[in-house]
Coordinates of C-alpha atoms and ligand atoms in Angstrom, one line a residue:
X1122 CA 36.1 -108.2 44.5
X1123 CA 36.4 -111.6 46.1
X1124 CA 33.8 -114.5 45.8
X1125 CA 32.2 -115.1 49.3
X1126 CA 33.2 -118.4 50.9
X1127 CA 29.6 -119.6 51.1
X1128 CA 29.3 -119.2 47.3
X1129 CA 32.3 -121.4 46.9
X1130 CA 30.6 -124.1 48.9
X1131 CA 27.4 -123.7 47.1
X1132 CA 29.1 -124.1 43.7
X1133 CA 31.0 -127.2 45.0
X1134 CA 27.8 -128.7 46.3
X1135 CA 25.9 -128.1 43.1
X1136 CA 28.7 -129.6 41.1
X1137 CA 28.8 -132.7 43.4
X1138 CA 25.0 -133.1 43.2
X1139 CA 25.1 -132.8 39.4
X1140 CA 27.9 -135.4 39.1
X1141 CA 26.1 -137.9 41.4
X1142 CA 22.7 -137.4 39.8
X1143 CA 24.2 -138.0 36.3
X1144 CA 26.0 -141.1 37.6
X1145 CA 22.8 -142.3 39.2
X1146 CA 20.9 -142.0 36.0
X1147 CA 23.6 -143.7 34.0
X1148 CA 23.8 -146.5 36.7
X1149 CA 20.0 -147.0 36.6
X1150 CA 20.1 -147.3 32.9
X1151 CA 23.1 -149.7 33.1
X1152 CA 21.4 -151.8 35.8
X1153 CA 18.3 -152.2 33.7
X1154 CA 20.3 -152.9 30.6
X1155 CA 22.5 -155.5 32.3
X1156 CA 19.5 -157.1 34.0
X1157 CA 17.5 -157.3 30.8
X1158 CA 20.5 -158.7 28.9
X1159 CA 21.2 -161.2 31.6
X1160 CA 17.6 -162.4 31.6
X1161 CA 17.5 -162.4 27.8
X1162 CA 20.6 -164.6 27.8
X1163 CA 19.0 -166.9 30.3
X1164 CA 15.9 -167.1 28.2
X1165 CA 18.0 -168.0 25.2
X1166 CA 19.7 -170.7 27.2
X1167 CA 16.3 -172.0 28.5
X1168 CA 15.0 -171.8 25.0
X1169 CA 17.7 -174.1 23.8
X1170 CA 17.2 -176.4 26.8
X1171 CA 13.4 -176.4 26.1
X1172 CA 14.1 -177.6 22.5
X1173 CA 16.4 -180.3 23.7
X1174 CA 14.0 -181.5 26.3
X1175 CA 11.1 -181.3 23.9
X1176 CA 13.1 -183.4 21.4
X1177 CA 13.6 -186.0 24.0
X1178 CA 10.0 -185.9 25.1
X1179 CA 8.9 -186.1 21.5
X1180 CA 11.0 -189.2 21.2
X1181 CA 9.5 -190.9 24.2
X1182 CA 5.9 -189.9 23.2
X1183 CA 6.4 -191.1 19.7
X1184 CA 7.2 -194.6 21.1
X1185 CA 3.8 -196.1 21.6
X1186 CA 5.2 -198.4 24.3
X1187 CA 6.4 -195.7 26.5
X1188 CA 5.2 -195.6 30.1
X1189 CA 4.5 -192.6 32.3
X1190 CA 7.1 -193.8 34.7
X1191 CA 9.7 -193.6 31.9
X1192 CA 8.7 -190.1 31.1
X1193 CA 8.6 -189.2 34.7
X1194 CA 12.2 -190.5 35.1
X1195 CA 13.4 -188.6 32.1
X1196 CA 11.9 -185.4 33.2
X1197 CA 13.2 -185.6 36.7
X1198 CA 16.6 -186.5 35.4
X1199 CA 16.6 -183.6 33.0
X1200 CA 15.3 -181.3 35.7
X1201 CA 18.3 -182.3 37.9
X1202 CA 20.8 -182.0 35.1
X1203 CA 19.5 -178.6 33.9
X1204 CA 18.9 -177.5 37.5
X1205 CA 15.5 -176.2 36.3
X1206 CA 11.9 -177.0 36.7
X1207 CA 10.9 -179.1 33.7
X1208 CA 7.2 -179.5 33.0
X1209 CA 5.4 -181.4 30.3
X1210 CA 1.9 -180.0 29.6
X1211 CA -0.6 -182.0 27.5
X1212 CA -2.4 -180.7 24.5
X1213 CA -5.4 -180.0 26.7
X1214 CA -3.4 -177.8 29.1
X1215 CA -3.1 -180.4 31.9
X1216 CA 0.2 -181.0 33.4
X1217 CA 1.4 -184.5 32.5
X1218 CA 4.7 -184.5 34.3
X1219 CA 6.6 -181.9 36.5
X1220 CA 10.1 -182.4 37.7
X1221 CA 9.4 -181.0 41.1
X1222 CA 5.8 -181.6 41.9
X1223 CA 3.1 -184.2 41.4
X1224 CA 1.1 -183.3 38.3
X1225 CA -2.1 -184.0 40.0
X1226 CA -1.5 -181.0 42.3
X1227 CA -1.1 -178.6 39.5
X1228 CA -3.9 -176.8 37.7
X1229 CA -4.5 -176.7 34.0
X1230 CA -2.0 -174.4 32.2
X1231 CA -4.1 -173.7 29.2
X1232 CA -4.9 -170.3 30.5
X1233 CA -1.2 -169.3 30.0
X1234 CA -0.7 -167.5 26.8
X1235 CA 2.8 -169.1 26.2
X1236 CA 1.3 -172.6 26.6
X1237 CA -1.6 -171.8 24.3
X1238 CA 0.8 -170.2 21.8
X1239 CA 2.9 -173.4 21.6
X1240 CA 0.0 -175.8 21.7
X1241 CA -2.5 -174.2 19.4
X1242 CA -0.5 -171.7 17.3
X1243 CA 2.4 -174.1 16.6
X1244 CA 5.1 -171.6 17.7
X1245 CA 8.5 -173.3 18.0
X1246 CA 9.4 -171.7 21.4
X1247 CA 8.1 -168.9 23.6
X1248 CA 10.2 -167.4 26.4
X1249 CA 9.3 -165.0 29.1
X1250 CA 8.9 -164.3 32.7
X1251 CA 5.8 -165.4 34.6
X1252 CA 4.3 -166.8 37.7
X1253 CA 4.9 -170.4 38.9
X1254 CA 2.8 -173.2 37.6
X1255 CA 0.8 -173.6 40.7
X1256 CA -0.7 -170.1 40.1
X1257 CA 0.8 -168.6 43.2
X1258 CA 2.7 -165.4 43.0
X1259 CA 5.5 -166.8 45.1
X1260 CA 8.5 -165.8 43.1
X1261 CA 8.5 -165.1 39.3
X1262 CA 9.9 -167.6 36.9
X1263 CA 11.9 -167.3 33.8
X1264 CA 10.8 -169.9 31.3
X1265 CA 10.9 -171.2 27.8
X1266 CA 8.1 -173.3 26.3
X1267 CA 8.7 -175.6 23.3
X1268 CA 6.4 -178.1 21.6
X1269 CA 6.8 -181.9 21.8
X1270 CA 5.5 -183.5 18.6
X1271 CA 4.4 -186.8 17.5
X1272 CA 4.9 -186.8 13.8
X1273 CA 3.6 -183.5 12.6
X1274 CA 1.2 -182.9 15.6
X1275 CA 1.9 -181.1 18.7
X1276 CA 1.4 -183.6 21.5
X1277 CA 2.5 -181.6 24.4
X1278 CA 4.3 -178.4 25.5
X1279 CA 7.6 -178.7 27.4
X1280 CA 8.3 -175.9 29.8
X1281 CA 11.8 -175.3 31.3
X1282 CA 11.8 -172.7 34.0
X1283 CA 14.1 -171.3 36.7
X1284 CA 13.1 -168.9 39.4
X1285 CA 14.1 -165.3 38.9
X1286 CA 15.3 -165.4 42.5
X1287 CA 18.1 -167.8 41.4
X1288 CA 19.6 -165.1 39.1
X1289 CA 18.8 -162.3 41.5
X1290 CA 22.1 -162.6 43.5
X1291 CA 24.1 -162.4 40.2
X1292 CA 22.0 -159.3 39.2
X1293 CA 22.5 -157.9 42.7
X1294 CA 26.3 -158.4 42.4
X1295 CA 26.2 -156.6 39.1
X1296 CA 24.2 -153.7 40.5
X1297 CA 26.6 -153.5 43.5
X1298 CA 29.6 -153.4 41.1
X1299 CA 27.9 -150.7 39.0
X1300 CA 27.1 -148.8 42.2
X1301 CA 30.7 -149.1 43.5
X1302 CA 32.0 -148.1 40.1
X1303 CA 29.6 -145.1 39.9
X1304 CA 30.6 -144.0 43.4
X1305 CA 34.3 -144.3 42.6
X1306 CA 33.8 -142.4 39.3
X1307 CA 31.7 -139.9 41.1
X1308 CA 34.3 -139.3 43.8
X1309 CA 37.1 -139.1 41.2
X1310 CA 35.1 -136.6 39.2
X1311 CA 34.3 -134.5 42.3
X1312 CA 37.9 -134.7 43.4
X1313 CA 39.2 -133.7 39.9
X1314 CA 36.5 -131.0 39.7
X1315 CA 37.4 -129.6 43.1
X1316 CA 41.1 -129.6 42.1
X1317 CA 40.3 -127.7 38.9
X1318 CA 37.9 -125.4 40.6
X1319 CA 40.5 -124.6 43.3
X1320 CA 43.1 -124.0 40.7
X1321 CA 40.9 -121.8 38.6
X1322 CA 39.5 -120.0 41.6
X1323 CA 43.0 -119.4 42.9
X1324 CA 43.9 -117.8 39.6
X1325 CA 40.7 -115.8 39.6
X1326 CA 41.4 -114.7 43.2
X1327 CA 45.0 -113.7 42.1
X1328 CA 43.5 -111.6 39.3
X1329 CA 40.9 -110.1 41.8
X1330 CA 43.6 -109.3 44.3
X1331 CA 45.7 -107.8 41.5
X1332 CA 42.8 -105.6 40.4
X1333 CA 42.3 -104.6 44.1
X1334 CA 45.9 -103.6 44.5
X1335 CA 45.8 -101.8 41.1
X1336 CA 42.7 -99.9 42.2
X1337 CA 44.5 -98.9 45.4
X1338 CA 47.3 -97.3 43.3
X1339 CA 49.9 -100.1 43.1
X1340 CA 50.4 -99.8 39.4
X1341 CA 53.5 -101.9 39.4
X1342 CA 51.8 -105.1 40.7
X1343 CA 51.3 -107.8 38.0
X1344 CA 49.4 -111.2 38.3
X1345 CA 51.5 -114.4 37.9
X1346 CA 50.8 -116.1 34.5
X1347 CA 52.1 -119.6 35.5
X1348 CA 48.9 -121.6 35.3
X1349 CA 48.1 -123.1 31.9
X1350 CA 44.4 -122.7 31.5
X1351 CA 41.9 -119.9 30.8
X1352 CA 43.0 -118.3 34.0
X1353 CA 46.4 -117.7 32.4
X1354 CA 44.7 -115.9 29.6
X1355 CA 42.7 -113.9 32.1
X1356 CA 45.9 -113.0 34.0
X1357 CA 47.7 -112.1 30.8
X1358 CA 44.7 -109.9 29.7
X1359 CA 44.7 -108.3 33.1
X1360 CA 48.4 -107.6 33.0
X1361 CA 48.3 -106.2 29.5
X1362 CA 45.3 -104.0 30.6
X1363 CA 47.4 -102.9 33.6
X1364 CA 50.4 -102.1 31.3
X1365 CA 48.1 -100.0 29.0
X1366 CA 46.6 -98.1 31.9
X1367 CA 50.0 -97.5 33.5
X1368 CA 51.4 -96.2 30.2
X1369 CA 48.3 -94.1 29.7
X1370 CA 48.6 -92.7 33.2
X1371 CA 52.3 -92.0 32.8
X1372 CA 51.6 -90.2 29.5
X1373 CA 48.8 -88.2 31.2
X1374 CA 51.0 -87.4 34.2
X1375 CA 53.8 -86.3 31.8
X1376 CA 51.3 -84.1 30.0
X1377 CA 50.0 -82.8 33.3
X1378 CA 53.6 -82.1 34.6
X1379 CA 54.3 -80.2 31.3
X1380 CA 51.1 -78.2 31.8
X1381 CA 51.9 -77.5 35.4
X1382 CA 55.5 -76.5 34.6
X1383 CA 54.2 -74.3 31.8
X1384 CA 51.6 -72.7 34.0
X1385 CA 54.1 -72.1 36.7
X1386 CA 56.6 -70.4 34.4
X1387 CA 53.9 -68.1 33.1
X1388 CA 54.2 -64.5 34.3
X1389 CA 50.4 -64.1 34.2
X1390 CA 48.3 -65.5 36.9
X1391 CA 45.9 -68.3 36.0
X1392 CA 43.0 -69.5 38.1
X1393 CA 40.4 -72.1 37.0
X1394 CA 37.0 -71.8 38.7
X1395 CA 34.3 -74.5 38.4
X1396 CA 30.7 -73.7 37.6
X1397 CA 29.8 -74.0 41.3
X1398 CA 32.3 -71.3 42.1
X1399 CA 35.1 -73.5 43.5
X1400 CA 38.7 -73.0 42.6
X1401 CA 40.3 -76.1 41.0
X1402 CA 43.7 -74.7 39.8
X1403 CA 45.9 -71.8 40.6
X1404 CA 49.4 -71.2 39.2
X1405 CA 52.3 -69.7 41.2
X1406 CA 52.0 -66.3 39.4
X1407 CA 48.4 -66.1 40.6
X1408 CA 49.5 -67.0 44.1
X1409 CA 52.0 -64.2 44.1
X1410 CA 49.8 -61.6 42.5
X1411 CA 46.8 -62.3 44.8
X1412 CA 49.0 -63.0 47.8
X1413 CA 47.3 -66.3 48.7
X1414 CA 48.5 -69.8 48.7
X1415 CA 47.1 -72.4 46.2
X1416 CA 47.0 -74.9 49.0
X1417 CA 44.4 -72.8 50.8
X1418 CA 42.6 -71.6 47.7
X1419 CA 42.2 -74.8 45.7
X1420 CA 38.9 -76.4 46.7
X1421 CA 37.6 -73.3 48.4
X1422 CA 34.9 -71.1 46.9
X1423 CA 36.0 -68.0 45.1
X1424 CA 34.3 -65.6 47.5
X1425 CA 36.0 -67.3 50.4
X1426 CA 39.5 -67.4 48.8
X1427 CA 39.7 -64.0 47.1
X1428 CA 39.7 -60.8 49.1
X1429 CA 39.2 -58.5 46.2
X1430 CA 35.6 -57.6 45.6
X1431 CA 36.1 -56.5 42.0
X1432 CA 37.8 -59.7 40.9
X1433 CA 35.0 -61.7 42.6
X1434 CA 32.4 -59.7 40.7
X1435 CA 34.1 -60.1 37.3
X1436 CA 34.3 -63.9 37.8
X1437 CA 30.8 -64.2 39.1
X1438 CA 29.4 -62.1 36.2
X1439 CA 31.3 -64.4 33.7
X1440 CA 29.9 -67.5 35.4
X1441 CA 26.4 -66.1 35.3
X1442 CA 26.4 -64.7 31.8
X1443 CA 28.8 -67.1 30.1
X1444 CA 30.6 -64.1 28.6
X1445 CA 34.1 -62.7 28.8
X1446 CA 34.4 -60.0 31.4
X1447 CA 37.4 -57.8 32.2
X1448 CA 38.4 -55.3 34.8
X1449 CA 41.4 -53.4 36.1
X1450 CA 42.0 -53.5 39.8
X1451 CA 44.5 -52.1 42.3
X1452 CA 45.4 -54.6 45.1
X1453 CA 46.4 -53.3 48.5
X1454 CA 48.6 -53.4 50.5
X1455 CA 51.3 -53.9 47.8
X1456 CA 49.6 -51.4 45.4
X1457 CA 49.6 -54.0 42.6
X1458 CA 47.7 -53.1 39.4
X1459 CA 46.1 -56.1 37.7
X1460 CA 44.1 -56.6 34.6
X1461 CA 41.7 -59.5 35.3
X1462 CA 39.9 -61.3 32.5
X1463 CA 37.3 -64.0 33.1
X1464 CA 36.7 -66.3 30.1
X1465 CA 34.2 -69.1 30.1
X1466 CA 35.9 -72.4 29.4
X1467 CA 34.9 -74.2 26.2
X1468 CA 32.6 -71.3 25.3
X1469 CA 30.1 -71.9 28.1
X1470 CA 30.3 -71.2 31.8
X1471 CA 28.9 -74.7 32.5
X1472 CA 32.5 -75.9 32.3
X1473 CA 33.7 -73.2 34.6
X1474 CA 35.8 -70.1 33.8
X1475 CA 39.4 -69.2 33.4
X1476 CA 40.6 -66.2 35.3
X1477 CA 43.8 -64.6 33.9
X1478 CA 45.6 -61.9 35.8
X1479 CA 48.1 -59.6 34.1
X1480 CA 50.4 -57.5 36.2
X1481 CA 50.2 -53.8 35.1
X1482 CA 52.2 -52.5 38.1
X1483 CA 55.5 -52.0 36.1
X1484 CA 53.6 -50.4 33.2
X1485 CA 51.8 -48.1 35.6
X1486 CA 55.1 -47.1 37.2
X1487 CA 56.7 -46.3 33.9
X1488 CA 53.6 -44.2 33.0
X1489 CA 53.8 -42.4 36.4
X1490 CA 57.6 -41.9 36.1
X1491 CA 57.1 -40.4 32.6
X1492 CA 54.4 -38.2 33.8
X1493 CA 56.4 -37.0 36.8
X1494 CA 59.4 -36.5 34.6
X1495 CA 57.5 -34.3 32.1
X1496 CA 56.1 -32.4 35.1
X1497 CA 59.5 -31.9 36.6
X1498 CA 61.2 -30.9 33.4
X1499 CA 58.5 -28.4 32.7
X1500 CA 58.6 -27.1 36.2
X1501 CA 62.4 -26.7 36.1
X1502 CA 62.3 -24.9 32.7
X1503 CA 59.4 -22.7 33.5
X1504 CA 61.2 -20.3 36.0
X1505 CA 64.3 -19.6 34.0
X1506 CA 62.2 -19.1 30.9
X1507 CA 59.8 -16.8 32.7
X1508 CA 62.6 -14.7 34.0
X1509 CA 64.3 -14.5 30.6
X1510 CA 60.9 -13.5 29.1
X1511 CA 60.4 -10.7 31.7
X1512 CA 64.0 -9.4 31.1
X1513 CA 63.4 -9.5 27.3
X1514 CA 60.1 -7.6 27.7
X1515 CA 61.8 -5.0 30.0
X1516 CA 64.6 -4.5 27.5
X1517 CA 62.0 -4.1 24.7
X1518 CA 60.1 -1.5 26.8
X1519 CA 63.2 0.8 26.9
X1520 CA 65.7 -0.7 29.3
X1521 CA 67.8 -1.5 26.2
X1522 CA 68.7 2.2 26.1
X1523 CA 70.0 2.0 29.6
X1524 CA 73.4 0.5 28.9
X1525 CA 74.1 -0.6 32.5
X1526 CA 70.7 -2.3 33.1
X1527 CA 70.9 -3.9 29.6
X1528 CA 74.3 -5.4 30.4
X1529 CA 73.0 -6.6 33.8
X1530 CA 70.0 -8.2 32.1
X1531 CA 72.0 -9.8 29.5
X1532 CA 74.4 -11.3 32.1
X1533 CA 71.4 -12.7 34.0
X1534 CA 69.8 -14.0 30.9
X1535 CA 73.0 -15.7 30.0
X1536 CA 73.1 -17.3 33.5
X1537 CA 69.5 -18.6 33.1
X1538 CA 70.3 -20.0 29.7
X1539 CA 73.5 -21.6 31.2
X1540 CA 71.3 -23.2 33.9
X1541 CA 68.9 -24.5 31.3
X1542 CA 71.7 -25.7 29.2
X1543 CA 73.3 -27.5 32.2
X1544 CA 70.0 -29.2 33.0
X1545 CA 69.6 -30.4 29.4
X1546 CA 73.2 -31.7 29.5
X1547 CA 72.4 -33.5 32.8
X1548 CA 69.2 -35.0 31.4
X1549 CA 71.1 -36.2 28.3
X1550 CA 73.8 -37.7 30.4
X1551 CA 71.3 -39.4 32.6
X1552 CA 69.4 -40.7 29.7
X1553 CA 72.6 -42.1 28.1
X1554 CA 73.6 -43.8 31.4
X1555 CA 70.2 -45.2 32.0
X1556 CA 69.9 -46.6 28.5
X1557 CA 73.3 -48.2 29.0
X1558 CA 74.5 -46.7 25.7
X1559 CA 77.5 -45.0 27.2
X1560 CA 79.2 -47.6 29.4
X1561 CA 82.4 -46.4 31.1
X1562 CA 85.6 -48.0 29.9
X1563 CA 87.1 -49.7 33.0
X1564 CA 90.8 -49.3 33.1
X1565 CA 93.2 -49.4 36.1
X1566 CA 93.6 -45.9 37.7
X1567 CA 95.2 -44.4 40.8
X1568 CA 92.2 -43.6 42.9
X1569 CA 94.4 -42.0 45.7
X1570 CA 95.9 -39.6 43.1
X1571 CA 92.4 -38.7 41.7
X1572 CA 91.0 -37.9 45.2
X1573 CA 94.1 -35.7 46.0
X1574 CA 93.8 -33.9 42.7
X1575 CA 90.1 -33.0 43.3
X1576 CA 90.7 -32.0 46.9
X1577 CA 93.5 -29.6 45.9
X1578 CA 91.2 -28.2 43.3
X1579 CA 88.4 -27.6 45.9
X1580 CA 90.7 -26.7 48.8
X1581 CA 91.3 -23.1 47.7
X1582 CA 87.7 -22.2 46.9
X1583 CA 86.2 -21.4 50.3
X1584 CA 88.0 -20.3 53.4
X1585 CA 85.3 -21.4 55.8
X1586 CA 85.5 -25.1 54.9
X1587 CA 88.6 -27.2 55.4
X1588 CA 89.1 -30.0 52.9
X1589 CA 91.3 -32.9 53.6
X1590 CA 91.9 -36.4 52.4
X1591 CA 92.5 -39.7 54.3
X1592 CA 94.2 -42.1 52.0
X1593 CA 95.7 -45.5 52.4
X1594 CA 99.5 -45.7 52.6
X1595 CA 100.0 -47.5 49.3
X1596 CA 98.1 -45.9 46.3
X1597 CA 94.6 -47.4 45.9
X1598 CA 94.3 -48.7 42.3
X1599 CA 90.8 -49.1 41.0
X1600 CA 89.1 -50.2 37.8
X1601 CA 87.2 -47.4 36.3
X1602 CA 86.7 -44.6 33.9
X1603 CA 88.8 -41.7 35.2
X1604 CA 86.7 -38.8 33.9
X1605 CA 83.5 -40.4 35.2
X1606 CA 84.9 -41.1 38.6
X1607 CA 86.1 -37.6 38.7
X1608 CA 82.6 -36.4 37.9
X1609 CA 81.3 -38.4 40.8
X1610 CA 83.8 -36.9 43.2
X1611 CA 83.2 -33.4 41.9
X1612 CA 79.5 -33.8 42.3
X1613 CA 79.7 -35.1 45.9
X1614 CA 82.2 -32.4 46.9
X1615 CA 80.1 -29.8 45.2
X1616 CA 77.0 -30.9 47.2
X1617 CA 79.1 -31.0 50.4
X1618 CA 80.4 -27.5 49.8
X1619 CA 76.9 -26.2 49.0
X1620 CA 75.5 -27.6 52.2
X1621 CA 78.3 -26.7 54.6
X1622 CA 78.6 -23.1 55.6
X1623 CA 81.6 -23.7 57.8
X1624 CA 83.3 -26.9 59.0
X1625 CA 85.2 -29.6 57.2
X1626 CA 84.9 -32.0 54.3
X1627 CA 86.9 -35.2 54.4
X1628 CA 87.4 -37.6 51.6
X1629 CA 88.6 -41.1 52.6
X1630 CA 89.5 -44.2 50.7
X1631 CA 89.3 -47.6 52.4
X1632 CA 90.1 -51.0 51.1
X1633 CA 87.3 -53.6 51.3
X1634 CA 87.1 -57.1 49.9
X1635 CA 87.6 -56.8 46.2
X1636 CA 86.8 -53.1 46.2
X1637 CA 87.6 -49.6 47.5
X1638 CA 85.1 -47.5 49.4
X1639 CA 85.3 -43.8 48.8
X1640 CA 83.5 -41.7 51.5
X1641 CA 82.8 -37.9 51.3
X1642 CA 81.9 -36.7 54.8
X1643 CA 80.9 -33.2 55.7
X1644 CA 79.9 -31.4 58.9
X1645 CA 77.2 -29.4 57.1
X1646 CA 73.4 -29.1 57.3
X1647 CA 72.7 -32.8 57.0
X1648 CA 69.5 -34.3 55.5
X1649 CA 66.3 -34.8 57.4
X1650 CA 65.3 -38.5 57.8
X1651 CA 62.2 -38.3 55.6
X1652 CA 64.3 -37.0 52.6
X1653 CA 67.1 -39.5 52.9
X1654 CA 65.4 -42.4 50.8
X1655 CA 64.7 -39.9 48.0
X1656 CA 67.9 -38.0 47.5
X1657 CA 69.0 -40.3 44.6
X1658 CA 65.7 -39.8 42.7
X1659 CA 65.7 -37.5 39.6
X1660 CA 64.7 -33.9 40.3
X1661 CA 64.5 -34.5 44.0
X1662 CA 65.5 -31.5 46.0
X1663 CA 65.5 -31.3 49.7
X1664 CA 64.7 -27.6 49.7
X1665 CA 62.7 -26.8 46.6
X1666 CA 62.6 -23.1 47.5
X1667 CA 66.4 -22.7 47.5
X1668 CA 67.7 -21.4 44.3
X1669 CA 71.2 -22.7 44.4
X1670 CA 71.3 -23.6 40.7
X1671 CA 70.9 -27.3 41.4
X1672 CA 68.6 -29.3 39.2
X1673 CA 68.1 -32.3 41.5
X1674 CA 69.8 -34.5 38.9
X1675 CA 73.3 -34.6 40.3
X1676 CA 72.9 -37.5 42.7
X1677 CA 70.8 -39.5 40.2
X1678 CA 73.7 -39.2 37.7
X1679 CA 76.3 -40.1 40.4
X1680 CA 74.3 -43.2 41.3
X1681 CA 74.1 -44.3 37.6
X1682 CA 77.8 -43.8 37.1
X1683 CA 78.7 -45.8 40.3
X1684 CA 76.3 -48.6 39.3
X1685 CA 77.7 -48.7 35.8
X1686 CA 81.1 -49.3 37.5
X1687 CA 79.7 -52.3 39.3
X1688 CA 79.6 -50.4 42.6
X1689 CA 77.0 -49.1 45.0
X1690 CA 76.3 -45.8 46.7
X1691 CA 74.7 -45.0 50.0
X1692 CA 74.1 -42.0 52.3
X1693 CA 74.1 -41.6 56.1
X1694 CA 73.1 -38.3 57.5
X1695 CA 71.9 -36.5 60.6
X1696 CA 70.1 -33.2 60.3
X1697 CA 72.3 -30.3 61.6
X1698 CA 75.4 -32.5 62.0
X1699 CA 76.4 -33.5 58.5
X1700 CA 76.2 -36.2 55.9
X1701 CA 78.4 -39.0 54.6
X1702 CA 78.0 -40.2 51.0
X1703 CA 80.0 -43.3 50.2
X1704 CA 80.4 -45.4 47.1
X1705 CA 82.4 -48.4 46.1
X1706 CA 84.5 -49.1 43.1
X1707 CA 86.2 -52.3 41.9
X1708 CA 89.8 -53.0 43.0
X1709 CA 92.4 -53.7 40.3
Ligands
ADP2433 P1 71.3 -30.7 43.1 O1 71.9 -30.9 41.8 O2 70.1 -29.9 43.1 O3 72.2 -30.5 44.2 P2 71.4 -33.4 43.9 O4 70.8 -34.6 43.2 O5 72.9 -33.4 43.8 O6 70.7 -32.1 43.4 O7 71.0 -33.4 45.4 C1 69.7 -33.7 45.8 C2 69.3 -33.1 47.1 O8 70.1 -33.6 48.1 C3 69.6 -31.6 47.1 O9 68.4 -30.9 47.2 C4 70.5 -31.3 48.2 O10 69.9 -30.4 49.1 C5 70.6 -32.6 49.0 N1 72.0 -32.9 49.3 C6 72.9 -33.4 48.5 N2 74.1 -33.5 49.1 C7 74.0 -33.0 50.3 C8 74.8 -32.9 51.4 N3 76.1 -33.2 51.4 N4 74.3 -32.3 52.6 C9 73.0 -31.9 52.6 N5 72.2 -32.1 51.6 C10 72.6 -32.6 50.5

């Protein structure tokens, strides 16, 4: 805030008026004092003169031979010498002689208290200011009256007087000097005051400006502390306050950054909702889980920002009741399962609520996979078990006596048991691979030789299918576990053979950057587009009705082995034209 300019002027005017009023009062007192002192001094001097004159007059009067002319001469001489009006007043109050005027023209002076005081009360002198002897009011006189005695008796009163107007110029000069001095002092005081006021107001303005800049966010700005008065103290106090606020703000911002970092590294979503239903905070996990951006959501009302009705309801209920509410929701389109808990902040919903979102999708997937797995295993075991049971019952019911049938049944039962055994083996293998307990030992091996060996093994099995290999000129050396890679090849060739009634199967090895790509291509039945993404899933069979002895676990095991080797596997296929399974393995 800045003082308005008019206020500055008003303060300056008030200060000037105060200075001049004080000086006026002091000057008036001084003028009175000086004037009184001046007149008192004059009266003192007149007093002494009156004594001198009265002594001379007493001398003349005491001489019985004196003449009025002699007295007249003395008085007029003394009047001239003293430059004053000298008057001799008889004991009856009549003027005997006056240095300026004929005594006959002057009235009796007995009415004057000072004359009476000297003549009848025997006072040695009386001084004062009074009217002229002729009784007119034409200019006041300063006088002193002393008695003239003959022996012990007061014979006359001697009055020495000068007009006040005579001393007035001196007094006026004094008044003028005092006035000039007062004006000078006044101007000096006003000047000095204005200078001090300017300096102080400049410092105050600097502090005000500093406070303004601070309020606008400039936390680095500090006020200069160069002046040496209270303003410096003000500036120093302001600066220290600014330092404290800045350090508090930086502490708070560090705390807030820590909190934000913490919230953003949390896997659970966190949303803070005010009592009026507005969102004030949302961490990145919440953004991701709810599929909205915090920039849009913060400041918006919950019902506007959140699409899910159940979460809205759980938050609204918690806000209404001030109690913890919880729900599980499935969010589309990503099919995310969330556990949403709304907790009132600080124990009361007046402070808003905290909405935490825990992602249950993975847990649900595990549950589903487990459920599917149990269903699949039971399904796969049910048919061989059922046929074994039927055969056992048939044997019990008498077929055992028929040697040929019995042997046939036993052979078939043996096959079913082998199938179940193979499936259990496959499951165990898959479980070992998935748990990572049985990692393949990666050693250099001749991939070309391994491929040739498996091809030779398969080549003689079926006449309708031609097997051949396309290998690089120099042997392809890979890093891998020989028996596991052989298992992969055997599995892929087995599948190719099972799905190719007539045609060819080709195994090729190609060098790629840092790895070898092994492709098994057949010209068989191929796989329909809708099945392609699922062929590597456990128990997935393209044709469930076909009883070819497969468990649907082969490709899942192959994928696990390839991945454990640091490679990848993929399939390309066209229904009716054949399929190509290709995997990569690290080069040595
Ligand atoms: P299985 O052990 O039952 O063969 P797999 O996991 O090896 O199971 O194969 C999964 C499914 O993929 C099978 O149902 C099979 O029909 C299909 N399949 C695999 N290889 C081929 C191929 N080369 N041509 C056509 N279908 C194939």
